[in-house]
C-alpha positions as CSV (number, residue, x, y, z in Angstrom):
1,M,-62.6,0.7,30.5
2,F,-66.2,-1.0,30.6
3,Q,-65.4,-3.0,33.9
4,G,-67.6,-4.5,36.1
5,D,-68.1,-4.2,39.8
6,I,-65.2,-5.1,41.8
7,P,-65.0,-7.4,45.0
8,E,-65.2,-5.5,48.2
9,S,-61.9,-7.6,49.3
10,E,-60.0,-5.7,46.5
11,R,-61.5,-2.1,47.0
12,I,-58.6,-1.6,49.9
13,F,-56.0,0.5,49.3
14,Y,-53.1,0.9,52.0
15,Y,-50.8,4.1,51.9
16,E,-47.4,5.2,53.1
17,T,-47.9,9.2,52.1
18,E,-51.0,11.0,49.8
19,K,-47.9,10.2,47.3
20,D,-48.3,7.1,46.5
21,D,-49.5,6.2,43.4
22,P,-51.9,3.0,43.0
23,I,-51.6,2.8,39.6
24,K,-48.3,2.2,37.4
25,T,-48.6,1.2,33.5
26,K,-46.0,-2.3,32.9
27,E,-43.4,0.7,31.0
28,Q,-43.6,2.2,34.8
29,E,-43.1,-1.2,36.9
30,K,-40.2,-1.9,34.4
31,T,-38.3,1.0,34.4
32,G,-39.9,3.1,37.3
33,R,-39.7,6.4,35.5
34,V,-41.5,6.7,31.6
35,E,-39.1,9.7,29.3
36,L,-40.4,11.9,26.7
37,P,-39.4,10.3,23.4
38,A,-36.6,12.4,22.0
39,D,-38.5,13.5,19.1
40,Y,-41.7,14.0,20.8
41,V,-43.7,17.4,18.8
42,Y,-46.0,19.2,21.0
43,I,-47.4,21.4,18.0
44,R,-48.1,19.9,15.2
45,K,-48.1,21.7,12.2
46,N,-48.7,19.3,9.4
47,P,-52.3,19.9,7.6
48,F,-53.2,16.4,7.5
49,V,-52.6,15.7,11.0
50,K,-54.3,18.9,11.9
51,L,-57.2,17.5,10.1
52,F,-57.0,13.8,11.4
53,S,-56.6,15.1,14.5
54,A,-59.9,17.5,14.4
55,I,-61.7,14.2,13.4
56,L,-60.2,12.3,15.9
57,Y,-61.1,14.6,18.4
58,R,-64.6,14.7,17.4
59,G,-65.2,11.5,17.3
60,F,-63.5,11.0,20.4
61,K,-66.0,13.7,22.0
62,L,-68.9,11.7,20.5
63,F,-67.8,8.8,22.6
64,A,-67.0,10.3,26.0
65,R,-70.8,11.0,25.7
66,F,-72.0,7.8,25.6
67,Y,-69.6,6.7,27.8
68,A,-70.2,9.0,30.3
69,R,-73.8,8.9,30.2
70,F,-74.8,5.5,29.9
71,Y,-71.9,3.8,31.6
72,L,-70.2,6.4,34.2
73,H,-73.9,7.8,35.2
74,M,-72.4,10.9,35.1
75,K,-74.4,14.6,36.2
76,V,-72.6,17.5,35.4
77,E,-73.3,20.4,37.7
78,N,-72.8,24.6,37.2
79,R,-71.5,24.4,33.8
80,K,-73.5,27.3,33.0
81,L,-70.3,29.0,35.0
82,F,-68.3,28.6,31.5
83,K,-69.8,31.3,30.0
84,K,-68.9,33.9,32.2
85,V,-65.4,33.4,30.7
86,R,-65.4,34.1,26.4
87,K,-62.7,36.1,25.8
88,T,-59.8,34.3,27.0
89,G,-58.7,30.8,28.0
90,Y,-58.8,29.2,31.1
91,V,-57.5,26.4,33.0
92,I,-59.3,23.5,34.7
93,Y,-58.0,21.9,38.0
94,A,-59.9,18.7,38.8
95,N,-59.1,15.6,41.5
96,H,-58.1,12.7,40.0
97,T,-60.1,9.4,40.7
98,N,-60.7,8.0,37.6
99,P,-58.3,6.6,34.9
100,F,-61.2,6.8,32.3
101,H,-63.2,9.1,33.4
102,D,-60.2,11.4,33.8
103,A,-59.5,11.0,30.2
104,F,-63.1,11.4,28.7
105,S,-65.0,13.7,30.8
106,P,-63.2,16.9,30.6
107,A,-63.9,17.2,26.7
108,I,-67.8,17.4,27.8
109,V,-68.0,19.4,30.7
110,A,-65.7,22.3,29.0
111,D,-67.3,24.5,26.5
112,R,-64.2,24.3,24.2
113,H,-61.2,22.1,23.0
114,I,-59.6,20.4,26.1
115,Y,-55.1,19.5,26.4
116,T,-54.3,17.8,29.3
117,I,-51.0,17.4,30.8
118,A,-50.0,14.2,31.7
119,I,-46.8,12.2,32.6
120,P,-45.2,10.4,29.3
121,A,-46.2,7.2,31.0
122,N,-49.6,7.6,29.5
123,L,-48.4,7.5,26.2
124,Y,-47.9,3.9,26.7
125,V,-51.6,2.7,27.9
126,P,-52.4,0.1,25.7
127,G,-54.5,0.9,22.5
128,V,-55.1,4.4,23.3
129,G,-51.9,6.0,24.2
130,K,-50.8,6.2,20.5
131,F,-53.8,7.8,19.8
132,L,-53.3,10.9,22.9
133,P,-51.1,13.6,21.3
134,Y,-53.6,13.8,18.8
135,L,-56.5,14.2,21.2
136,G,-54.6,16.9,23.0
137,I,-52.2,15.3,25.5
138,M,-49.7,17.6,26.6
139,P,-47.0,15.2,28.3
140,L,-44.3,16.5,30.8
141,G,-40.8,17.2,29.0
142,S,-37.7,15.1,30.0
143,T,-34.8,17.5,29.1
144,P,-34.5,20.7,29.5
145,E,-35.0,21.6,25.9
146,Q,-38.7,19.1,25.9
147,K,-39.5,21.4,29.0
148,A,-39.3,24.7,27.1
149,E,-40.9,23.6,24.2
150,F,-44.1,22.3,26.7
151,H,-44.2,25.5,28.3
152,T,-44.4,27.0,24.4
153,A,-47.1,24.8,23.6
154,I,-49.4,25.3,26.9
155,D,-48.7,29.7,26.2
156,Y,-49.8,28.8,22.3
157,R,-52.9,26.9,23.4
158,L,-54.2,28.8,25.8
159,K,-53.7,32.3,23.9
160,Q,-56.2,30.1,21.5
161,K,-58.7,30.5,23.9
162,N,-58.9,26.8,24.7
163,C,-59.1,25.3,28.3
164,L,-56.4,23.9,29.9
165,V,-56.6,20.4,32.5
166,I,-54.5,19.8,35.1
167,Y,-54.9,17.1,37.8
168,P,-53.1,18.8,40.7
169,E,-53.0,15.7,42.9
170,S,-51.0,14.2,40.5
171,H,-51.6,10.0,40.6
172,V,-55.1,8.4,40.2
173,W,-56.9,6.9,43.6
174,P,-59.9,5.1,42.0
175,Y,-63.1,6.4,43.4
176,A,-61.1,8.4,46.1
177,T,-63.6,10.5,48.5
178,K,-60.5,12.8,49.7
179,I,-58.9,16.0,48.2
180,R,-54.9,15.0,48.5
181,Q,-52.8,17.8,49.2
182,F,-50.9,19.0,45.7
183,P,-48.0,17.2,45.9
184,Q,-46.6,20.2,43.4
185,G,-48.2,23.1,45.7
186,D,-48.9,26.0,43.8
187,R,-46.3,25.1,40.7
188,S,-48.8,24.4,38.0
189,F,-50.9,27.3,38.8
190,V,-48.1,29.2,37.0
191,Y,-49.7,29.0,33.6
192,P,-53.0,30.7,34.8
193,V,-50.8,33.6,36.3
194,R,-48.4,33.9,33.6
195,N,-51.4,34.3,31.3
196,N,-53.6,36.6,33.1
197,I,-56.5,33.8,32.8
198,P,-59.1,32.1,34.8
199,I,-59.1,29.6,36.6
200,F,-62.1,26.8,37.4
201,T,-62.7,23.5,39.4
202,M,-63.6,20.6,38.4
203,T,-64.9,17.9,41.0
204,T,-66.1,14.4,40.9
205,T,-68.3,13.1,43.5
206,Y,-69.6,9.3,44.2
207,H,-73.0,8.2,44.9
208,K,-74.5,4.6,45.0
209,S,-75.9,3.3,41.7
210,K,-79.8,3.4,41.2
211,K,-78.8,0.5,39.0
212,K,-80.4,-2.7,41.3
213,G,-77.2,-4.9,42.2
214,Q,-74.8,-2.4,41.1
215,A,-72.0,-1.7,43.7
216,R,-70.0,0.7,40.7
217,P,-71.2,3.8,41.9
218,D,-72.6,6.8,40.1
219,M,-70.7,10.2,39.2
220,T,-71.8,13.6,39.7
221,V,-69.0,17.1,38.4
222,Y,-69.0,20.2,40.0
223,V,-68.0,23.1,38.2
224,D,-66.7,26.2,40.8
225,G,-65.1,29.5,39.5
226,P,-63.9,31.5,38.0
227,F,-61.4,32.4,40.1
228,Y,-58.8,35.1,38.9
229,P,-55.3,36.0,39.4
230,D,-55.2,39.7,41.5
231,P,-53.5,42.3,39.5
232,K,-52.2,43.6,43.1
233,L,-49.9,40.3,43.7
234,T,-46.7,39.4,42.6
235,D,-46.7,36.4,40.7
236,D,-45.4,34.0,43.5
237,E,-48.6,35.4,45.6
238,N,-51.1,34.6,43.0
239,R,-50.0,31.0,42.4
240,A,-50.9,30.3,46.3
241,K,-53.6,32.3,46.2
242,L,-54.9,30.5,42.9
243,A,-54.1,27.3,44.8
244,K,-55.6,27.9,47.8
245,E,-58.7,28.7,46.1
246,A,-58.9,25.7,44.0
247,Y,-58.2,23.3,46.8
248,E,-61.0,24.9,49.0
249,S,-63.3,24.5,46.6
250,M,-62.5,21.1,46.2
251,V,-62.9,20.2,49.1
252,K,-66.0,21.9,49.7
253,Y,-67.5,20.1,46.7
254,S,-66.2,16.8,47.6
255,R,-68.1,16.6,51.5
256,K,-70.9,15.8,48.3
257,N,-69.8,12.4,48.1
258,S,-72.2,10.4,49.6
259,Y,-71.3,6.9,48.9
260,E,-67.1,4.9,49.3
261,Y,-66.4,2.3,46.8
262,F,-62.8,2.2,47.6
263,Q,-61.5,2.8,50.7
264,Y,-58.0,4.3,51.7
265,R,-56.6,4.0,54.5
266,K,-53.3,4.9,56.3
267,K,-50.5,2.0,56.6
268,S,-49.7,1.6,60.4
269,D,-45.7,1.5,61.7
270,S,-46.4,-2.7,61.2
271,Q,-47.5,-2.7,57.7
272,K,-44.8,-0.4,56.4
């Protein structure tokens, strides 16, 4: 989490396709796929669990502010745009470039409680995985029953006027400055369309650190939106519309990157 500068020789990643996953948990390495526990509960109604969750989330936000300001040296631009949406929930689509930043930062960028869609492998991250369900993680279901419960829980949280966070690039590419194509296409845009709510984008960019002798970059996060479903379009057309707007917005702000800490190089035929 508090990682120092990484040697330059270790900051080059060779990939075959943009779907490659350079960061895997030990559980993923062992099994190749991590399933959601059979007894996983998305909406916890026990009052003591809800109290514990509220206290933990408050502490989480305080830590996130400290971590973002003093370690990540993160600045946020255009946060005032969230004020345009008061009466409904909304969805944030963000580029996926730092495992800890992506876990913490949306909580202090958004103006309300966040719930983040993630793969079940995150529940096995040493030290923090077991606390994530109390902080708003929404792990994807493995069985048909779990998938139905997952969708019900998403709609429930959005009707509470909360914020749903989605990383449409799917896998973390540390410090990547390019926006990758969304491997699931417009599938993740079903949530704002189904609930008729707006979306925002949150694009993290990297810049050479102002701290003398530090190679690890500083961050600037750009908020853009809101983008709304069009009542004249079908659901399928609206998913495509929002996906296009989100991608183009993230590409636009990714051009503000000014420092390439990690290099991503496509493998040649001889390297495959």
